[in-house]
Amino acid sequence: MLTALKGNIIEALTPDTLGIHPHSYLVLEDGRVVGIYPVLPDALGSASVTDYGDALILQSFADMHLHGPQYEFMGTGMDRPLLQWLEAYAFPTEARYADPAYAREKYRILARDLLQNGTTQVCMFSSLHADSTLILMEELEKAGVTGYVGKVNMDRNAPPYLCETTEESKKETLRWLDECKRFTLVKPILTPRFAPSCTDELLTFLGKLKAERNLPVQSHLSENLGEIALVGQLFPDCPQYWEVYDKYGLFDSKTLMAHCVHSDARERAAIAMRGVHPVHCASSNNSLMSGISPVADMLREEQQVCLGSDVSGGTTLSMLHTMANSISASKDRGSLQQDASQALSIEQAYYMATSAGKVFLGLKPGFSEGELLHAVVLDDTHLPKLPNITLRERLLRAAYRLDDRHIRAVYSEGIRRL
Ligand code: GUN
Ligand code: FE
């Protein structure tokens, strides 16, 4: 069936290029993108058109790093740096997800709120509990949110109430992988929490499993100076943090590494060479006082940087706000260094919030022909109609001034979900 969405269509084609289509038609066949046209071609004239007037039709968002069980305490507990914050807030909260009924209630709310914010693609950490991880996957799939979810592995440097034995961690990971075969929209991703929380034996197991089953991996890298010092003590044979993951075969083009705030030139060269995808989480870096990431430099080095909310180190689920936060943080870095080239553009922020995540998920940037539609309709028509304002400027303004209240429609996998 032919359908079309009409409005001001903006796509993120490259980190520096927007595809801007004023008052155009985004034509779909059975939910798959046929093309974007300023005037409906005769051959597509039978398409039933949903006219969104002067609203913005954007790609929906890909949040490439967040922690499902942490959503419930978002906005609280922001008074400590990473390692103390984990002990005080994150670990006690995650422990509650040992109870599947509790997980069901919370994850249903999270799935709904993601969709309401226009996020249809995710890479998410669950907790170490396999059953609750399956529940999270189920709730996301029901809502139409796609992507990867990982059961967290942690067998050391964790409190007794939130720690697996190495054997349990292996066994539960295998059971979880078997059971997630039933999902179609949400797939498993191996998730060693971060180097300090995994023994050599567990990392060895995960590296082998990745190789055998061709699985993607997500973890944290060089977020915080205390964390980096701890990794140095725990892995004295690895001169740099990334070498821990690399040693176990967990550092390649199917790997997401959250943060990379303190990655120096050598670590960044390794990230670029291996094709690892860093995930920038500006709100979290601010809340946990981790530092200000050199994202503009990373993009100049052609790293495939994505954005993440990092809920609940981060304080918002909104990827619009996450885009604005990443621009703001880059300007703080620019101010501190008196270097204007540190500032991110709206092109870069929008690309990192959408297409960069799609690419990690195996898709193409933009509204790519043949792909199932992932889109969000954003209504900014209540804002001042400034003379000569461009669609590019309206996109920037949307990042700073709009939120879930202004989302008129959300499409995922070719289907209107909201
Ligand atoms: N490093 C290890 N675990 C976490 C977590 O839950 N949040 C953040 N921001 N960093 C981590
Ligand atoms: Fe995180």
Short mmCIF file of C-alpha atoms and ligand atoms in Angstrom, two decimals, residues 65-67 70 82 85-86 125 193 219-220 223 258-259 281 284 288 309-314, ligand 2:
data_model
loop_
_atom_site.label_atom_id
_atom_site.label_comp_id
_atom_site.label_asym_id
_atom_site.label_seq_id
_atom_site.Cartn_x
_atom_site.Cartn_y
_atom_site.Cartn_z
CA HIS A 65 23.42 4.29 25.66
CA LEU A 66 21.07 4.10 28.60
CA HIS A 67 20.38 1.90 31.61
CA GLN A 70 18.04 3.36 36.34
CA LEU A 82 30.93 7.79 39.16
CA TRP A 85 27.40 7.15 42.61
CA LEU A 86 27.27 3.52 41.49
CA PHE A 125 21.83 -1.95 29.50
CA ARG A 193 29.30 -3.56 32.67
CA SER A 219 30.43 -1.26 27.62
CA HIS A 220 31.94 1.87 29.20
CA GLU A 223 34.49 7.93 31.59
CA ALA A 258 30.01 4.79 26.22
CA HIS A 259 31.76 8.06 27.10
CA CYS A 281 26.59 11.23 26.90
CA SER A 284 25.74 12.23 32.36
CA LEU A 288 28.68 12.82 37.44
CA SER A 309 21.04 9.76 27.24
CA ASP A 310 22.89 7.54 29.73
CA VAL A 311 19.83 7.54 31.93
CA SER A 312 20.25 7.89 34.84
CA GLY A 313 23.71 9.33 35.05
CA GLY A 314 22.00 11.58 32.48
FE FE B 2 26.28 4.22 31.33
#
